XYZ file of C-alpha atoms in Angstrom:
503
model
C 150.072 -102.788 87.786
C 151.136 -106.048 85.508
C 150.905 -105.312 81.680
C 147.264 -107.360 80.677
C 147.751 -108.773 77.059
C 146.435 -110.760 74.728
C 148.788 -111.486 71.916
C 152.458 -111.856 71.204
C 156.013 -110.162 70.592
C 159.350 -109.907 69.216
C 161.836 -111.577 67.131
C 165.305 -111.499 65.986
C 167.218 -109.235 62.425
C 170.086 -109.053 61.625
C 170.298 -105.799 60.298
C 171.064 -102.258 61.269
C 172.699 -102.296 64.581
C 176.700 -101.907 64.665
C 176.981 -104.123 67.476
C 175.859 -107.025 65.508
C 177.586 -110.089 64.138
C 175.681 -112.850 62.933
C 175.700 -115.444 60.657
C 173.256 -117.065 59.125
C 172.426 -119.555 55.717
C 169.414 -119.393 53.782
C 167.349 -121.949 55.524
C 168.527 -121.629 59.389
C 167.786 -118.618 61.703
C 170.871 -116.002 62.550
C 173.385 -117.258 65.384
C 174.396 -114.588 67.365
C 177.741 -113.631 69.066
C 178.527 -110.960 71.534
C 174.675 -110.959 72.657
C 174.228 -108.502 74.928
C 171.555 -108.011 78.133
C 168.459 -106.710 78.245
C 169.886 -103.683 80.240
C 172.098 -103.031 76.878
C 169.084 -101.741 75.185
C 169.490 -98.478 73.891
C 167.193 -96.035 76.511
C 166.364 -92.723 76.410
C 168.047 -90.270 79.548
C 165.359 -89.479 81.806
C 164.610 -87.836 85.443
C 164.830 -89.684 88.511
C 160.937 -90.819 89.403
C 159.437 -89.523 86.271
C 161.569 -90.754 83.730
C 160.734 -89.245 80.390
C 157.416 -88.358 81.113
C 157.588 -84.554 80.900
C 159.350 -84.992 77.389
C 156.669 -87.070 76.718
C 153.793 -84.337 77.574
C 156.461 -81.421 76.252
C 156.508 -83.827 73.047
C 152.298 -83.292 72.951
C 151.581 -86.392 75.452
C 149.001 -89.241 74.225
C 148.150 -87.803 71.207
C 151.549 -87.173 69.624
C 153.834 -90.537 70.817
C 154.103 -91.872 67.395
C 156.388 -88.677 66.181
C 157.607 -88.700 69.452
C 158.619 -92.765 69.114
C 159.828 -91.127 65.696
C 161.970 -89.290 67.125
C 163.372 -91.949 69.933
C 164.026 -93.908 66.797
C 166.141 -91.176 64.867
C 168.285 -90.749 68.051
C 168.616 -94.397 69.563
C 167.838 -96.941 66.203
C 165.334 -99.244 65.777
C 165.032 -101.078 69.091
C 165.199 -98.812 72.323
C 163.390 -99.494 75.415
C 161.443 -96.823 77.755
C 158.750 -96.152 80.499
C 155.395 -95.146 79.088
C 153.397 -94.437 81.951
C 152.743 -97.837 83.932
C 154.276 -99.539 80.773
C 158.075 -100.718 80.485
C 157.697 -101.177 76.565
C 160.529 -102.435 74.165
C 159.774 -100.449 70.419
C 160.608 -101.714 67.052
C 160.786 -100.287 63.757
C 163.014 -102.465 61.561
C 161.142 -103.974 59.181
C 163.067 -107.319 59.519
C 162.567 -107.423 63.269
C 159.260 -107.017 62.914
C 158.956 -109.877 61.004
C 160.056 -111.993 63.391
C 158.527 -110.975 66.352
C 155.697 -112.605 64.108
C 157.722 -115.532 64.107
C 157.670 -115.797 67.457
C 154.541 -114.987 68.813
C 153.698 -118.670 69.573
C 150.210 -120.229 69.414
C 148.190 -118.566 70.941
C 149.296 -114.605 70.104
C 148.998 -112.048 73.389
C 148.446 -108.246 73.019
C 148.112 -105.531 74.734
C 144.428 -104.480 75.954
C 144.403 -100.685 77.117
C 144.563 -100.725 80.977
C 141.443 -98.547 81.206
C 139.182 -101.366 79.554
C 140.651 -103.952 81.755
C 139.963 -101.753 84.702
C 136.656 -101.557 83.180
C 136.035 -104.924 82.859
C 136.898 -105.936 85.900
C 134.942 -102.848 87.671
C 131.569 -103.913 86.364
C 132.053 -107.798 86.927
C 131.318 -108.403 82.879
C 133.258 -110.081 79.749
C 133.710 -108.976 76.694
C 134.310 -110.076 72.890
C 137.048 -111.578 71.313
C 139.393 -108.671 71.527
C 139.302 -109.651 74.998
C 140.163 -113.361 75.156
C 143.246 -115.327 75.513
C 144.940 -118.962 75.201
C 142.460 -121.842 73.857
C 139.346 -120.250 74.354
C 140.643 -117.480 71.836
C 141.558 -119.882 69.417
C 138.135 -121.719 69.391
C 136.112 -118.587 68.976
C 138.555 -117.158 66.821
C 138.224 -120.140 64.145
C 134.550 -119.931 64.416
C 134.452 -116.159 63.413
C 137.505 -116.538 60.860
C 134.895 -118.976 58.492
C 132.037 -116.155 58.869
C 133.979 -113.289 57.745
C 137.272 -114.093 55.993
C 136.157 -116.586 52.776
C 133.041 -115.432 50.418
C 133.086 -112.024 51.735
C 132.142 -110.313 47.903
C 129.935 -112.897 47.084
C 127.982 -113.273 50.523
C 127.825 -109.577 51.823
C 129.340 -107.780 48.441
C 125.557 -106.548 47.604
C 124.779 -105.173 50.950
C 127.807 -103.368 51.028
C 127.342 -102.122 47.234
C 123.496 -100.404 48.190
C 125.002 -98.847 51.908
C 127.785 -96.771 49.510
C 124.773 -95.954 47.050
C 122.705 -94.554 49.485
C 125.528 -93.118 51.233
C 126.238 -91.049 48.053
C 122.803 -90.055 47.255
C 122.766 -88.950 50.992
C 125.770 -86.633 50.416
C 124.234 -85.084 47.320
C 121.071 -84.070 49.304
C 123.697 -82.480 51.716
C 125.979 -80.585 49.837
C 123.012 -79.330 47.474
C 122.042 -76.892 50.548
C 125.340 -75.356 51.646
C 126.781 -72.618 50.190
C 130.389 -73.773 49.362
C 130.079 -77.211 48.447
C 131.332 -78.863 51.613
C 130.106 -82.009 53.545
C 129.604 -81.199 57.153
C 130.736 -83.471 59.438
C 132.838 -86.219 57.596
C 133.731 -87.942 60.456
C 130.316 -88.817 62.065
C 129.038 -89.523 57.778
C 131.765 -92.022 57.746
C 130.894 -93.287 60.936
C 127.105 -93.985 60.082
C 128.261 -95.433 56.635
C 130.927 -98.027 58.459
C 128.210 -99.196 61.251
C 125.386 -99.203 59.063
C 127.649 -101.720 56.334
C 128.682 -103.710 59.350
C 125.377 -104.181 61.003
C 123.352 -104.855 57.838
C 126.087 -107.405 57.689
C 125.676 -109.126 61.030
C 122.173 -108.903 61.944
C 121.077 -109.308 57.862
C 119.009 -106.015 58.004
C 119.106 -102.417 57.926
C 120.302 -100.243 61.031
C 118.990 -96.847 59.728
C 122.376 -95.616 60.193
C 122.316 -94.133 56.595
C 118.658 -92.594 56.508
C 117.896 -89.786 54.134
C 120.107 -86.344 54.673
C 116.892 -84.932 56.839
C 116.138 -87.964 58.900
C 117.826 -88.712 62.483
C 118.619 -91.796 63.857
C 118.896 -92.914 67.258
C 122.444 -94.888 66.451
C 123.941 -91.231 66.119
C 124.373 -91.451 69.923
C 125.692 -94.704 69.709
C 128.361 -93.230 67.589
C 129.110 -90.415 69.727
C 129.290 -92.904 72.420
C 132.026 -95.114 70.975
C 133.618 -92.158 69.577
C 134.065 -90.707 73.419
C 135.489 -93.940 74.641
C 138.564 -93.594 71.909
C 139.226 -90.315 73.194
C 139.188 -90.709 76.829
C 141.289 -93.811 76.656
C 143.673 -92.107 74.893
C 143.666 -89.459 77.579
C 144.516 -92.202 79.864
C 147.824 -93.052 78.206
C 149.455 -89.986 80.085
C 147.128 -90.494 83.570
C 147.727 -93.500 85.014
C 143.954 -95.276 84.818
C 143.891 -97.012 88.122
C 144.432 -93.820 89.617
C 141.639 -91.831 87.433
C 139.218 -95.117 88.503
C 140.082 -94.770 92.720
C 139.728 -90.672 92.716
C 136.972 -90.801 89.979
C 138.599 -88.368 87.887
C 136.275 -86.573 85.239
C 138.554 -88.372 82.387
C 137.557 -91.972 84.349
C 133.469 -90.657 84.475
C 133.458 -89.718 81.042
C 135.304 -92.818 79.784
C 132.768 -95.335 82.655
C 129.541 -93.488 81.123
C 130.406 -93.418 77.281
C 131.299 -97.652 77.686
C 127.962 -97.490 79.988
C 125.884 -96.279 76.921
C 127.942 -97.578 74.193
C 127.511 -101.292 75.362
C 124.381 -101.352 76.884
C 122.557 -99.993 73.358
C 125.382 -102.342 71.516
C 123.685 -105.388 73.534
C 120.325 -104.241 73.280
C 120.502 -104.057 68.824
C 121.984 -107.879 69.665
C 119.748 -108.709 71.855
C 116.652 -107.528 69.777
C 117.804 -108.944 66.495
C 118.453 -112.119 68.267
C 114.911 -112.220 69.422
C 113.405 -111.060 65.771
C 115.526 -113.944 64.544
C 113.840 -116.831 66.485
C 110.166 -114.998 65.114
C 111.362 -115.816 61.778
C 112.397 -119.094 62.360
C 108.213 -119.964 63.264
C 107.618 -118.123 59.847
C 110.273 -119.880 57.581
C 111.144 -116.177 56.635
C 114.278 -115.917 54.974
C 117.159 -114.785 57.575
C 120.029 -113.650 56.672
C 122.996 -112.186 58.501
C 126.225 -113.901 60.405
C 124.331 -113.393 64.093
C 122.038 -116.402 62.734
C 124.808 -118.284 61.697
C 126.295 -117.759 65.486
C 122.838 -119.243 67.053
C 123.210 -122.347 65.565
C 126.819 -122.974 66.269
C 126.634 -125.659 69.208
C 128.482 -124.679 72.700
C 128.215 -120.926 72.264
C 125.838 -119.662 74.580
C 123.923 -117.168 74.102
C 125.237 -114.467 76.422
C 128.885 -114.866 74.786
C 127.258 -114.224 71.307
C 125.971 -110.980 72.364
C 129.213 -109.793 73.892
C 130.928 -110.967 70.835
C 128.722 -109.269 68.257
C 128.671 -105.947 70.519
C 132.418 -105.740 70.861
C 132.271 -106.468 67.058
C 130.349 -103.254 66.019
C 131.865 -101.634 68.811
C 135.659 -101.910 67.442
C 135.159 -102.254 62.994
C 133.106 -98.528 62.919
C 136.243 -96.644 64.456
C 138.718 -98.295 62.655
C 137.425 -98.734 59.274
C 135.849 -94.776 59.246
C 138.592 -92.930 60.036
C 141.012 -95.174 57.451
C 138.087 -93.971 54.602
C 138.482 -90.383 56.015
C 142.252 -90.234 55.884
C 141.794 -92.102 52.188
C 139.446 -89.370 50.924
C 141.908 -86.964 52.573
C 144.733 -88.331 50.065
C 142.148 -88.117 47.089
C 141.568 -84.286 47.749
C 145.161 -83.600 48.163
C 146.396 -85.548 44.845
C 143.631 -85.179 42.306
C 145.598 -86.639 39.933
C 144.750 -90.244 41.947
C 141.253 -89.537 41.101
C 141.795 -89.045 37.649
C 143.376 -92.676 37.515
C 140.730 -94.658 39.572
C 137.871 -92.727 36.936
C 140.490 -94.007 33.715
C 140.626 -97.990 36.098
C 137.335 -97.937 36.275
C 136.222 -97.007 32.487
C 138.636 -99.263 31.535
C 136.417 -102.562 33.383
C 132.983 -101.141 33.945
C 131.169 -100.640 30.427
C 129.255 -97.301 30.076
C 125.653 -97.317 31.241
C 126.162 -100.092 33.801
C 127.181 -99.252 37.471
C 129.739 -100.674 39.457
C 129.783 -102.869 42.098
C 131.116 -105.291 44.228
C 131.696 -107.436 41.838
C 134.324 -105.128 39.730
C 136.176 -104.730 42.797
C 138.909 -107.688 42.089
C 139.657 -106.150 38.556
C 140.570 -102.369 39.807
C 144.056 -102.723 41.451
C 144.462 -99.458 42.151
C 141.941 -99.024 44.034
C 143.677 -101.222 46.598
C 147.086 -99.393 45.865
C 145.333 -96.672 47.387
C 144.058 -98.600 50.427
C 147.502 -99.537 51.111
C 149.664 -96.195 50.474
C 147.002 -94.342 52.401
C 148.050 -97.198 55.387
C 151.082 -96.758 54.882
C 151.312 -92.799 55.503
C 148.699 -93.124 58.431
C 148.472 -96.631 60.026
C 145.094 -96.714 61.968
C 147.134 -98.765 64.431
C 150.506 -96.757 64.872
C 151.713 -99.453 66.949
C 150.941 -102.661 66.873
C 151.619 -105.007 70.112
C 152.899 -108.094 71.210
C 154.100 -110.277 74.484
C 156.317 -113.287 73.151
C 156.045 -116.628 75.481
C 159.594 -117.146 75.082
C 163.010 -115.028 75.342
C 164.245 -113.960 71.929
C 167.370 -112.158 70.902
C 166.634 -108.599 68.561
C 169.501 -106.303 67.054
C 171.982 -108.343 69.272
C 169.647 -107.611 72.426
C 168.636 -111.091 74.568
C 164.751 -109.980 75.778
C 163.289 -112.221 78.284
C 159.744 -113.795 77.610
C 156.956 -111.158 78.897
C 158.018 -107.972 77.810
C 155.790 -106.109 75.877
C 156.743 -104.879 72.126
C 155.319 -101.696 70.452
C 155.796 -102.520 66.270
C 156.229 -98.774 65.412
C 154.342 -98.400 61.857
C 154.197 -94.617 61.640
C 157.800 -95.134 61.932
C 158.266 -98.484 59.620
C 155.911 -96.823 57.103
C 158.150 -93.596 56.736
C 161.656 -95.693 56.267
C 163.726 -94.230 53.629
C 165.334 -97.073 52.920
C 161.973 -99.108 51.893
C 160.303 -96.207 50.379
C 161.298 -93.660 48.083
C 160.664 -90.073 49.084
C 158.210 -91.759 51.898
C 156.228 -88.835 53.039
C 154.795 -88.425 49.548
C 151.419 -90.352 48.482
C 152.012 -92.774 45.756
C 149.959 -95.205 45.272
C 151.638 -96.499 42.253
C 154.766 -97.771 44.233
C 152.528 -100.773 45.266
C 152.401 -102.445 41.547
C 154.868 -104.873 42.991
C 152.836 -106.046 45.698
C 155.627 -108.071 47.335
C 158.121 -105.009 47.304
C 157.517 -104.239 51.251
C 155.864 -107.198 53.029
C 156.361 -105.703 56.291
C 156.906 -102.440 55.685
C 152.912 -101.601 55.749
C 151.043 -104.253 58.319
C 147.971 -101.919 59.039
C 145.901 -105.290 59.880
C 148.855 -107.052 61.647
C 149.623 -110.387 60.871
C 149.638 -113.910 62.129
C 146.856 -115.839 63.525
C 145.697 -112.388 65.699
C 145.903 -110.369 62.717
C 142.602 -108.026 62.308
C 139.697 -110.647 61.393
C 138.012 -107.963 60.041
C 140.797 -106.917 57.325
C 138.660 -108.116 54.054
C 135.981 -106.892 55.121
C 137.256 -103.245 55.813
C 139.428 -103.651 52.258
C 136.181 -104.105 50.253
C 133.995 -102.031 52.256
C 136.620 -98.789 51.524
C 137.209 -99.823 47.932
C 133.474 -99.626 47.109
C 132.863 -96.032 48.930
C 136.322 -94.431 47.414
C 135.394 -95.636 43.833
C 131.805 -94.649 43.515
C 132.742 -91.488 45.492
C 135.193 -90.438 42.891
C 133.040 -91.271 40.218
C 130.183 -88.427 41.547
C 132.543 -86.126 42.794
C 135.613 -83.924 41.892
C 137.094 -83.991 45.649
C 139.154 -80.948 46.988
C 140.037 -80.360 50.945
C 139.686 -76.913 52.149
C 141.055 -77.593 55.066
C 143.810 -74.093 55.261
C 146.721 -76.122 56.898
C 148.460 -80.044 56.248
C 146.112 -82.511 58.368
C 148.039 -84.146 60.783
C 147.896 -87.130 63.068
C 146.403 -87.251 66.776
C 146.316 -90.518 68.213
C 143.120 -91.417 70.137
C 143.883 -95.120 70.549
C 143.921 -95.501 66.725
C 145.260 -92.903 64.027
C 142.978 -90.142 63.641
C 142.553 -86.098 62.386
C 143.949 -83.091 64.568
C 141.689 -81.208 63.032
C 138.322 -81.965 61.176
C 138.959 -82.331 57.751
C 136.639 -80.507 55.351
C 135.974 -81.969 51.847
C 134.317 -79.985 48.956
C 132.188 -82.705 46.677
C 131.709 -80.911 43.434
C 129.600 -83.496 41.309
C 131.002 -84.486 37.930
C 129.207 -84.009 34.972
């Protein structure tokens, strides 16, 4: 099965392989000697036919290959190339080769889409968002979307976001006030309602009812367990080969085909209604709001490819951006003394008797030092991917164009040599915020990087500050949360936070 892709790959350091000798000056790229073949990479021993997978599974399979790419990297350095499944993958986790693979990935980036979505794709005859697209086509659509949600974001959608995290709060207060030990059930799915409803509000410039009072149900909750159940059984797929779970109809394939079944068809319909409420309002002269209006009147975008675009949309920020607020909270409980420094930040720029919001954002660093250390320690993305168009020489390795690069950030995020005692959570050591440019990419980078990265910044900000200014957080959670990957970076276990409201 060929590797499907949709963004780019590696480049060339000149650091931290003994088999290296390069020269370089300050302004021209390293000239290598002694380059070796792509066969020279360093690869791990395996079995004849199955390779490494039964380390792999031994190692705890889909869920657990960024410790064991952590591991690869502790025994073989920071480039070493392996089987993963259908995938012949060449992993980095030197900072400086990172970079330029970046350098490198050409005009039109290429990344890897998981196999199972392709599969899906191409099973039900149907296209998809921007995730999706490739070469000039990308680009176009891309630079459309990049002037909707990159510039203005505080002062176009700072409010909406501001009275989502309000009523978020208030919700949580309602909750907690009728258990018995002060904990919020369910973080995971809260944070999930909270990170749609912002979004949505957002794009269609209305409320979802995501985020309805603590006694009120909403239809979207199965929209969330939807998308939730196509993380999970894609990351299942990592270990069985997809093709094969599509032709025997495995129960991993019918779960994954039914939760995208659900997931997009009630994604579509929200776009699809909203699109029609929009042209009512147009007859009235009512005020609309919201970036899906801005889409309609873009010229050469038909209709159809809006929807798919807005779906996917909704469909990919809720996952992402929840589970980065749940692992940030996490770091809270854990290190109260964090808490105690946003509350001093904040006194410091908001004056008593007035709230804060959006607004206040830009003024309260630390709130983004917390955004970035709690990336650092658990990168929603553990790797990030590329395919570069042309060869390029790495740690004194030639690769030829096409391969496909895993950008190991569990591992680049935990490098003793760019950060002191690394598994610890400080926040602090990103005062100098050009002390690690690539040592915490949790967006990516380049013209592919995440489109929805200020968005997500601002949106986590605003919940972790007024959060910690109604709540004392603790975790009660008995053991140290860990990481299980289910296509992004998320909990092994639920974790359980105790909101104790300040006086």
């Amino acid at each position: 099965m060929p590797v499907r892709c949709r963004s780019s790959a590696a480049a060339t350091a000149t650091v931290g392989c003994p088999f290296q000798h390069a020269v370089k000056d300050q302004e021209a790229e390293p000239v290598f000697r002694n380059i070796l073949p792509f066969s020279a990479v360093p690869t791990p021993k395996g079995l004849p036919i199955l390779g490494t997978a039964l380390e792999l599974i031994r190692s705890g399979g889909a869920a657990k290959i960024h410790e064991y790419c952590h591991k690869r990297h502790q025994e073989l350095g920071p480039i070493f190339r392996e089987k993963m499944g259908t995938l012949d993958v060449v992993v980095v986790s030197n900072e400086d080769y990172i970079s330029r693979v970046y350098k490198a990935e050409g005009k039109n980036p290429m990344h890897l889409v998981p196999e199972p979505w392709v599969l899906y794709n191409e099973k039900k005859g149907i296209k998809r968002g921007l995730f999706f697209m490739d070469g000039e086509h990308w680009r176009s659509r891309r630079s459309v979307l990049n002037h909707l949600l990159i510039p203005k974001i505080v002062e176009l959608h700072g409010h909406i976001f501001n009275a989502v995290v309000d009523d978020v709060v208030d919700r949580w207060e309602k909750i907690v006030e009728k258990t018995v030990d002060g904990v919020l059930p369910n973080l995971e799915n809260e944070l999930y309602n909270w990170s749609i409803e912002t979004l949505g509000t957002m794009v269609f410039g209305r409320r979802l009812g995501c985020v309805m009072p603590a006694e009120s149900e909403s239809q979207l909750h199965e929209f969330v367990y939807q998308v939730q159940q196509i993380f999970k059984e894609s990351a299942t797929m990592a270990i069985v080969p997809p093709r094969f779970a599509s032709t025997f109809k495995l129960p991993v394939w019918r779960r994954f085909e039914s939760a995208a079944d659900t997931a997009l068809d009630m994604a579509r319909g929200y776009v699809e209604e909203r699109i029609a409420e929009i042209e009512k309002e147009r007859d009235t002269n009512a005020p609309i709001g919201g970036i899906l209006k801005y889409l309609l009147d873009i010229p050469n975008i038909v209709q159809n490819e809006i929807v798919n675009i807005v779906a996917d949309l909704i469909l990919a920020a809720a996952d992402t951006t929840s589970h980065a607020t749940q692992w940030a909270l996490y770091s809270l409980a854990r290190n109260p003394e964090c808490q105690e420094k946003i509350l001093s930040e904040i006194a410091r720029v908001v004056p008593e008797g007035r709230e804060l919001d959006q607004n206040d954002i830009k003024s309260l660093p630390y709130l983004m030092n917390i955004v970035k250390e709690t990336l650092r320690l658990y990168p929603i993305a553990s790797f990030l991917t590329r395919v570069l168009p042309e060869k390029i020489v790495l740690g004194n390795y030639e690769i030829p164009a096409g391969k496909l690069f895993f950008m190991s950030q569990y591992t680049v995020g935990r490098d003793a040599e760019r950060f002191e005692d690394p598994e610890k959570f400080q926040p602090d050591r990103w005062d100098n915020p050009n002390a690690h440019s690539h040592g915490c990419m949790p967006f990516g980078h380049g013209a592919r990087g995440c489109i929805g990265r200020k968005v997500a910044e601002l949106k986590m900000q605003l919940l972790i500050a007024k959060t910690v200014q109604r709540y004392h957080i603790e975790t009660t959670n008995e053991k140290e949360v860990g990481i299980a990957l289910r296509m992004i970076t998320t909990p092994d276990q639920p974790i359980k936070l105790r909101l104790t409201k300040r006086t």
